[in-house]
Short mmCIF file of C-alpha atoms and ligand atoms in Angstrom, two decimals:
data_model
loop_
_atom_site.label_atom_id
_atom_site.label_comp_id
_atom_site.label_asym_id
_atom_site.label_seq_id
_atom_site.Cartn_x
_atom_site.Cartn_y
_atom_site.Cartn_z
CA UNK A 1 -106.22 -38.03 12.49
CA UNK A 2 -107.76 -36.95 9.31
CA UNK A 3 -110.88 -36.06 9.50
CA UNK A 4 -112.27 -33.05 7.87
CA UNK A 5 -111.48 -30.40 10.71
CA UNK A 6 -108.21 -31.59 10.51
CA UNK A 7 -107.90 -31.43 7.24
CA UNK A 8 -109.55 -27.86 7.05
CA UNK A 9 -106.98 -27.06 9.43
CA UNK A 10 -104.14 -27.95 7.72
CA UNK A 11 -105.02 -25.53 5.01
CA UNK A 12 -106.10 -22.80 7.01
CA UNK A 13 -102.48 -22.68 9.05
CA UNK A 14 -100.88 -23.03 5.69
CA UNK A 15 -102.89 -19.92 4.19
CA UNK A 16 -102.51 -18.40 7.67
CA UNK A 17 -98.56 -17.96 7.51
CA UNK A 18 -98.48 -16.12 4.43
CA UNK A 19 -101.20 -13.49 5.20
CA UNK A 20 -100.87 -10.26 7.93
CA UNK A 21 -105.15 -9.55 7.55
CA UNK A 22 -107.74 -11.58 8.99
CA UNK A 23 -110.22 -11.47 5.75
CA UNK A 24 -113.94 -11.68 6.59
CA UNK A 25 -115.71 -11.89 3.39
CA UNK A 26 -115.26 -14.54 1.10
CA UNK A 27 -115.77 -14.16 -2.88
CA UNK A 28 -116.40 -17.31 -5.58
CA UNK A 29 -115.35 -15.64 -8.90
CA UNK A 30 -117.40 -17.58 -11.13
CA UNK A 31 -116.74 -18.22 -15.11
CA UNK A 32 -115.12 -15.15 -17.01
CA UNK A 33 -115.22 -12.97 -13.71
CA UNK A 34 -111.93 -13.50 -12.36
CA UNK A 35 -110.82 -10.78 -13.17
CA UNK A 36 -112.03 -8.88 -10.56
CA UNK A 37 -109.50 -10.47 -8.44
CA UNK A 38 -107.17 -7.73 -9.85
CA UNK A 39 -108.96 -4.76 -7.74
CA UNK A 40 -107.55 -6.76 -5.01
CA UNK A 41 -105.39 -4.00 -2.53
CA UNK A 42 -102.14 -5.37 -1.57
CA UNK A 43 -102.92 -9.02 -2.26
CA UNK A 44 -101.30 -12.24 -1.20
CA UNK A 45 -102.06 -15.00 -3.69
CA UNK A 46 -101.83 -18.16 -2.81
CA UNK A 47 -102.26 -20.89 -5.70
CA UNK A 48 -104.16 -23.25 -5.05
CA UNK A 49 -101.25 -26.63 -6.09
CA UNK A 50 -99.73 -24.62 -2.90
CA UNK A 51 -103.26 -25.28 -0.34
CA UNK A 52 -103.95 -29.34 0.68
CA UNK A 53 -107.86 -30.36 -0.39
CA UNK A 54 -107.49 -27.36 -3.11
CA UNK A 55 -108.00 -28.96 -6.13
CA UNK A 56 -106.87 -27.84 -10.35
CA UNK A 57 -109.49 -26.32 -11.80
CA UNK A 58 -109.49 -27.38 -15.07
CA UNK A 59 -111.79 -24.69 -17.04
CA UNK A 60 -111.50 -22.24 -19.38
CA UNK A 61 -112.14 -19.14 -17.67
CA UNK A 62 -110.94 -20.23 -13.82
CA UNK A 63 -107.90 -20.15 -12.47
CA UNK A 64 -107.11 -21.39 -9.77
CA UNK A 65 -105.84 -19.04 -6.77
CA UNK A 66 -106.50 -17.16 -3.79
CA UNK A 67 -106.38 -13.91 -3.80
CA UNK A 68 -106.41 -12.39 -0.07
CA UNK A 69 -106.39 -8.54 0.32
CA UNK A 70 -108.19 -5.38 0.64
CA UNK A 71 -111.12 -4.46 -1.81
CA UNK A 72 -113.28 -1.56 -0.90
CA UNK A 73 -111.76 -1.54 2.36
CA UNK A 74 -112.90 -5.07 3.27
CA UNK A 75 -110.32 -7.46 4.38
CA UNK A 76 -111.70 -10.49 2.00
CA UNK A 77 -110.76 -13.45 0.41
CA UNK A 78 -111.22 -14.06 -3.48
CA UNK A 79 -111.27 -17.59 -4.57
CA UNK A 80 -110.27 -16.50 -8.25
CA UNK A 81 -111.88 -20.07 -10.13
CA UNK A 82 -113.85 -22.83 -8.21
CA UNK A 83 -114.26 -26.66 -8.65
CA UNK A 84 -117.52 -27.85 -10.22
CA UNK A 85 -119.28 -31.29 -9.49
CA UNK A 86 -118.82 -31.63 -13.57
CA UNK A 87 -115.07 -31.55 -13.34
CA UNK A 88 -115.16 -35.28 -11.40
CA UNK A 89 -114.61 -33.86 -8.35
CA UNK A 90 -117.38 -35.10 -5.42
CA UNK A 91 -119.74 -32.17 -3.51
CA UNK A 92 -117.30 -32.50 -0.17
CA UNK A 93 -114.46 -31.90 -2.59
CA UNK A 94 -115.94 -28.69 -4.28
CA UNK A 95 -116.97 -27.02 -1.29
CA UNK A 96 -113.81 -27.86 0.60
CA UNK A 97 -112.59 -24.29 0.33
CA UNK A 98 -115.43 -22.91 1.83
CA UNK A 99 -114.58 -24.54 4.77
CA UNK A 100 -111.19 -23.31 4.74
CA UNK A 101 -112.76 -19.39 4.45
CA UNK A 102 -114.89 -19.66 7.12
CA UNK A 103 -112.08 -20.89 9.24
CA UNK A 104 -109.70 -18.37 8.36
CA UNK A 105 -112.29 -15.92 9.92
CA UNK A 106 -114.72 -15.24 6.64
CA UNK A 107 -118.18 -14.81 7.99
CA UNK A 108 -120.28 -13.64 4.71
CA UNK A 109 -119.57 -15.67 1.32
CA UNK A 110 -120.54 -14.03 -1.70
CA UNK A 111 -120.65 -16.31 -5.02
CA UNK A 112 -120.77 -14.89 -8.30
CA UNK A 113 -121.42 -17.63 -11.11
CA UNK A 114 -122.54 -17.35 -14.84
CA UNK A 115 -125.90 -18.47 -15.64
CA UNK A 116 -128.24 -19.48 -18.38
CA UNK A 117 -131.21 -16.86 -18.30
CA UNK A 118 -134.71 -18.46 -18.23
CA UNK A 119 -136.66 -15.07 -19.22
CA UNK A 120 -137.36 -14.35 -23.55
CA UNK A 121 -137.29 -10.65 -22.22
CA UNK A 122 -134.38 -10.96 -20.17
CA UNK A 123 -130.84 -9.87 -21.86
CA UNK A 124 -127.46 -11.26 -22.06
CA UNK A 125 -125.45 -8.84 -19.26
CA UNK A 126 -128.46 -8.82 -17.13
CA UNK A 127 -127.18 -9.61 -13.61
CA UNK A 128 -129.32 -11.34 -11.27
CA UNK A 129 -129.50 -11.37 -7.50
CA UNK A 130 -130.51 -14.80 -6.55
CA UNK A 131 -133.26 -15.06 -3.87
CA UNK A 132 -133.72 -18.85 -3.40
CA UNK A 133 -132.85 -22.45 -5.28
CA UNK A 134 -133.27 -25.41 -6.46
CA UNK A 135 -130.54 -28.34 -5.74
CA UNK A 136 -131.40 -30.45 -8.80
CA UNK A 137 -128.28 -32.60 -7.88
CA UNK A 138 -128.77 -32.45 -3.95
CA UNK A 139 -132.32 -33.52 -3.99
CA UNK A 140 -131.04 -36.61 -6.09
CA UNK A 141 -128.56 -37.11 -3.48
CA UNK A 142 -125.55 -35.88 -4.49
CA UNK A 143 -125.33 -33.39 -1.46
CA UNK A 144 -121.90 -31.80 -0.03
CA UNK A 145 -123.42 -33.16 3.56
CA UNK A 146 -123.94 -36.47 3.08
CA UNK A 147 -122.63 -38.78 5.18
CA UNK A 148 -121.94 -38.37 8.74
CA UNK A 149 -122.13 -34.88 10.23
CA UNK A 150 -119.18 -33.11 12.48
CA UNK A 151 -121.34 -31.02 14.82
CA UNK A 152 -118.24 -28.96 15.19
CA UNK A 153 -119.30 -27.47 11.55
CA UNK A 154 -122.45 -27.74 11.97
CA UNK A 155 -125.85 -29.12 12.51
CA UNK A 156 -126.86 -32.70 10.93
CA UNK A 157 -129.96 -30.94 9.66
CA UNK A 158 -129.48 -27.16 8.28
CA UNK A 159 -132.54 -25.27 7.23
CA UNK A 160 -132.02 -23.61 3.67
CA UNK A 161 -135.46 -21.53 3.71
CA UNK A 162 -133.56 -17.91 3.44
CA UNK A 163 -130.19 -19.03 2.55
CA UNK A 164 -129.77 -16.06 0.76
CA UNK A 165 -129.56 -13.23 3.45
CA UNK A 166 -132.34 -11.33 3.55
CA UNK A 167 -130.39 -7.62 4.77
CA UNK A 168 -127.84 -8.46 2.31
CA UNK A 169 -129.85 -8.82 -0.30
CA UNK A 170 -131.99 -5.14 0.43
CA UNK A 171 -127.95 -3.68 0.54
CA UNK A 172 -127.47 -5.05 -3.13
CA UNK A 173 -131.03 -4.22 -4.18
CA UNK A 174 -129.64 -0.62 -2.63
CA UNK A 175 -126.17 0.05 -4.01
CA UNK A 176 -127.79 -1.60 -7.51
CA UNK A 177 -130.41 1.56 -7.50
CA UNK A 178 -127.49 3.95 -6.70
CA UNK A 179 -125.29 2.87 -9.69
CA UNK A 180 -128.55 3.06 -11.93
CA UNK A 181 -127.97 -0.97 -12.60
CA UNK A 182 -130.46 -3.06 -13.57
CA UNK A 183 -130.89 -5.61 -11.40
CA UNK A 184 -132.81 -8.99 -12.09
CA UNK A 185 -133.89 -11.33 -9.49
CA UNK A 186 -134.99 -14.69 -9.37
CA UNK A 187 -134.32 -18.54 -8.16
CA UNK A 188 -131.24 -20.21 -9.31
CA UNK A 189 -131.43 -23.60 -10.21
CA UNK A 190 -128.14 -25.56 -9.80
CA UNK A 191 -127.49 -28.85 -12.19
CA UNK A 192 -124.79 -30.91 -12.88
CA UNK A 193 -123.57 -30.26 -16.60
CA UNK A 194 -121.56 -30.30 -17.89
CA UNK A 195 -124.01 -30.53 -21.14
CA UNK A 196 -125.82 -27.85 -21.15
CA UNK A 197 -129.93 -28.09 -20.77
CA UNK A 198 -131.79 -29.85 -23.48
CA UNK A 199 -134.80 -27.85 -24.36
CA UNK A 200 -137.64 -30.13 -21.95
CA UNK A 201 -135.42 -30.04 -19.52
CA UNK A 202 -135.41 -26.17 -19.79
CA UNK A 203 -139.36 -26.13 -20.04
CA UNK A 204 -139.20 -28.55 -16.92
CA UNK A 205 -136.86 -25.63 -15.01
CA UNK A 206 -139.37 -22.93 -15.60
CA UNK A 207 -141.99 -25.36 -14.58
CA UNK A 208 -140.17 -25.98 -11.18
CA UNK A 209 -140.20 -21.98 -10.63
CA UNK A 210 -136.59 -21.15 -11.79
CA UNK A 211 -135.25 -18.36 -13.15
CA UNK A 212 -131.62 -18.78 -14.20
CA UNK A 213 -130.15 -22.15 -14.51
CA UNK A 214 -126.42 -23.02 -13.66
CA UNK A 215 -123.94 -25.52 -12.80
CA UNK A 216 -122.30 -23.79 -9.41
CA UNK A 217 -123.22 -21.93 -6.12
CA UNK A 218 -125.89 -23.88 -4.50
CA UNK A 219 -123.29 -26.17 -2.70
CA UNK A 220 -121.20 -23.42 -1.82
CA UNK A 221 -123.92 -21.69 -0.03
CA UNK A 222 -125.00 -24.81 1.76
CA UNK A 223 -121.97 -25.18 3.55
CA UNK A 224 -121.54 -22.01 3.95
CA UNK A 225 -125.47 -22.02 5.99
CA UNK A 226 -123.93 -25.43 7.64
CA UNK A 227 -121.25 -23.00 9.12
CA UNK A 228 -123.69 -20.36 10.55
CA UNK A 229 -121.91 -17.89 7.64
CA UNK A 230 -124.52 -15.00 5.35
CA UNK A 231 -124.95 -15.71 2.42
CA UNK A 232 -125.32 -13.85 -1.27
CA UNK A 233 -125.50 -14.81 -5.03
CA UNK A 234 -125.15 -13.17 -7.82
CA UNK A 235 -125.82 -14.38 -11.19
CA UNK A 236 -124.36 -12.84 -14.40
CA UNK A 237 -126.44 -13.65 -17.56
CA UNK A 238 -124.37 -14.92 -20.42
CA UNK A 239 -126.61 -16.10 -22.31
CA UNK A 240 -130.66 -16.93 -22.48
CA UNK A 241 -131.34 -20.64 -22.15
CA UNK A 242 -134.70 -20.61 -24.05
CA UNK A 243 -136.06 -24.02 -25.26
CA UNK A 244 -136.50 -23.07 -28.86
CA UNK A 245 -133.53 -20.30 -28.70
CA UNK A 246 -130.22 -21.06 -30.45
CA UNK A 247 -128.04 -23.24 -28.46
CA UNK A 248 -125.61 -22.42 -25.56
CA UNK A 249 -121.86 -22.32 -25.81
CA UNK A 250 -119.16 -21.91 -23.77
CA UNK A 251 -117.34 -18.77 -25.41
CA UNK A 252 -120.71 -16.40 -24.91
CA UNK A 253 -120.32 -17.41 -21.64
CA UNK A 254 -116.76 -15.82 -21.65
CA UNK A 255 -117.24 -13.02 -23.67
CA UNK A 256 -120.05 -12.04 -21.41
CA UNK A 257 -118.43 -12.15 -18.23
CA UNK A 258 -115.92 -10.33 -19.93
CA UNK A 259 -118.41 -7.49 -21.06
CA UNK A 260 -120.49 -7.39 -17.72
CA UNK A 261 -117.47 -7.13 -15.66
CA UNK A 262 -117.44 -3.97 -14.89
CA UNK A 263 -121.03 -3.38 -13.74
CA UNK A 264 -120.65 -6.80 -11.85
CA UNK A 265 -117.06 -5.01 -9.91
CA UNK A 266 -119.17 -1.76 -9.85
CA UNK A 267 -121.65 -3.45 -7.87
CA UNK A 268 -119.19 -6.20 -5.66
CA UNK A 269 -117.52 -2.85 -4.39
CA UNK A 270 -120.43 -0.93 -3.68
CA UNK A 271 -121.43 -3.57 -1.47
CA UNK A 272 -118.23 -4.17 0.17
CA UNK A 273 -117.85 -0.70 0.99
CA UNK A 274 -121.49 -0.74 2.79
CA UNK A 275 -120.96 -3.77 3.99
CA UNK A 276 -117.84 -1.97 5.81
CA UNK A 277 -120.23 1.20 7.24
CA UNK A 278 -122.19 -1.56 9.40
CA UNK A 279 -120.60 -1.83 12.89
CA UNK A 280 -119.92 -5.58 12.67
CA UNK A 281 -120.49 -8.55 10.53
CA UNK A 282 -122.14 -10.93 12.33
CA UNK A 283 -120.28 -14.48 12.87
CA UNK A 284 -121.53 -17.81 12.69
CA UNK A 285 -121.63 -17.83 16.53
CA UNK A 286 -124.07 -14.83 16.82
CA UNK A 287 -126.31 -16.31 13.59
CA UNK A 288 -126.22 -20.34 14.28
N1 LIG B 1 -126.96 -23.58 -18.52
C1 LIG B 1 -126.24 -24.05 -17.51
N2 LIG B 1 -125.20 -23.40 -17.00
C2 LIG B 1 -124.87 -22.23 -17.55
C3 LIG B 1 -125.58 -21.68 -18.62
C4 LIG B 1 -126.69 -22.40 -19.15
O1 LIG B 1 -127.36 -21.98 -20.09
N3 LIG B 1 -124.98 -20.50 -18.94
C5 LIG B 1 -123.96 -20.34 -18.05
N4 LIG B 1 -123.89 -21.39 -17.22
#
């Protein structure tokens, strides 16, 4: 057979073999934030040519492995690059791996992504925590859950009001007031790209209640709510996607991550570690 749990399987065990830790937290290392993959204690990586259904990722600023370790005393898995709708690849293909982290035992995914900031007072470096968003792509029908539904993942019809866990989020807010960062907050609205926004389109974002504007996450997190897991974004502000501001490009978007990571670690870790003072994470079977 080869349907999905099968295949999900097949990837898991292979994963499985190599690692001695069961890791419970999953990280998406979005554009020019991979390198926080390197904090990783006593990794295994595991490139991704190596996993079945674990595609090249084939942009600047991903690569394409998994890192699974300790960081901050969490067992957790890193996926250091992701796919992107843009790249060709289909929704079920993109959010294949988070699949395969849930099965390995992850029960909380936290995606990181770059994002075009929708604020004139907002700055490049800002970090954002994203509350909600808007599946520009997914209400158009391009949705990682379309087509028929294996109940064994999860329910045909998942609700997305609070995707974004609500105690999570008050931990981040928390361990963001500690470290003294500044810490924006605001709906994420996911398109396709790979152009970036023209500047109606960016009028029509702000319109629809967005506040940063990307091409990742959202389907992530869906099937990660599919599979019962808790769920966090955070957005790292590379540049400001204003309709009359000077146009995007991809090497802010780089040299930003690159300048932000350290308050973006600063803040992954503080949350890990407080994350690791609660008794238990919850699993999918305790939060359907
Ligand atoms: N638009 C879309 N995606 C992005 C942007 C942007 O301005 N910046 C980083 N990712």
């Amino acid at each position: 057979m080869n349907d999905v749990v099968t295949q999900i399987e097949r990837a898991r065990s292979i994963i499985a073999a190599r690692i001695t830790i069961e890791p419970r937290i999953a990280l998406i290392l979005g554009s020019g934030l991979s390198e926080l993959a390197d904090d990783v204690d006593d990794p295994v990586v595991v490139p991704y040519a190596d996993i079945p259904g674990f595609l090249p990722t084939t942009v600047a600023g991903h690569r394409g492995e998994l890192v699974i370790g300790v960081l901050a005393g969490q067992p957790v898995a890193v996926m250091r690059g992701r796919f992107h709708f843009y790249e060709g690849y289909s929704m079920q293909q993109v959010t294949f791996p988070v699949r395969v982290l849930h099965a390995l035992g992850c029960a909380v995914l936290l995606a990181t992504n770059a994002a075009g900031g929708l604020h004139a007072d907002w700055r490049v470096g800002d970090l954002m925590l994203i509350t909600d968003h808007i599946f520009l792509p997914g209400l158009a029908g391009h949705h990682p859950l379309r087509g028929p539904n294996d109940e064994r993942l999860g329910p045909r019809f998942p609700a997305m009001v609070d995707a974004y866990d609500r105690e999570l989020r008050a931990l981040v807010r928390a361990v963001a007031d500690d470290l003294g960062i500044l810490l924006r907050e605001g709906v994420y609205l996911m398109l396709s790209g790979p152009a970036f926004e023209s500047g109606a389109e960016l009028r029509m974002c702000r319109l629809l209640g967005a506040d940063a504007v990307g091409m990742s996450t959202v389907p992530e997190v869906i099937v990660a709510r599919h599979m019962g897991m808790r769920c966090l974004g955070l957005s790292l502000i590379t540049n400001l996607a204003l309709p009359d501001g000077p146009p995007a490009n991809h090497q802010e978007v780089l040299d930003a991550g690159e300048a932000a990571r350290p308050k973006m670690a600063a803040l992954i870790r503080g949350l890990l570690s407080h994350i690791g003072r609660a008794a238990t994470i919850p699993t999918s079977q305790d939060r359907p």
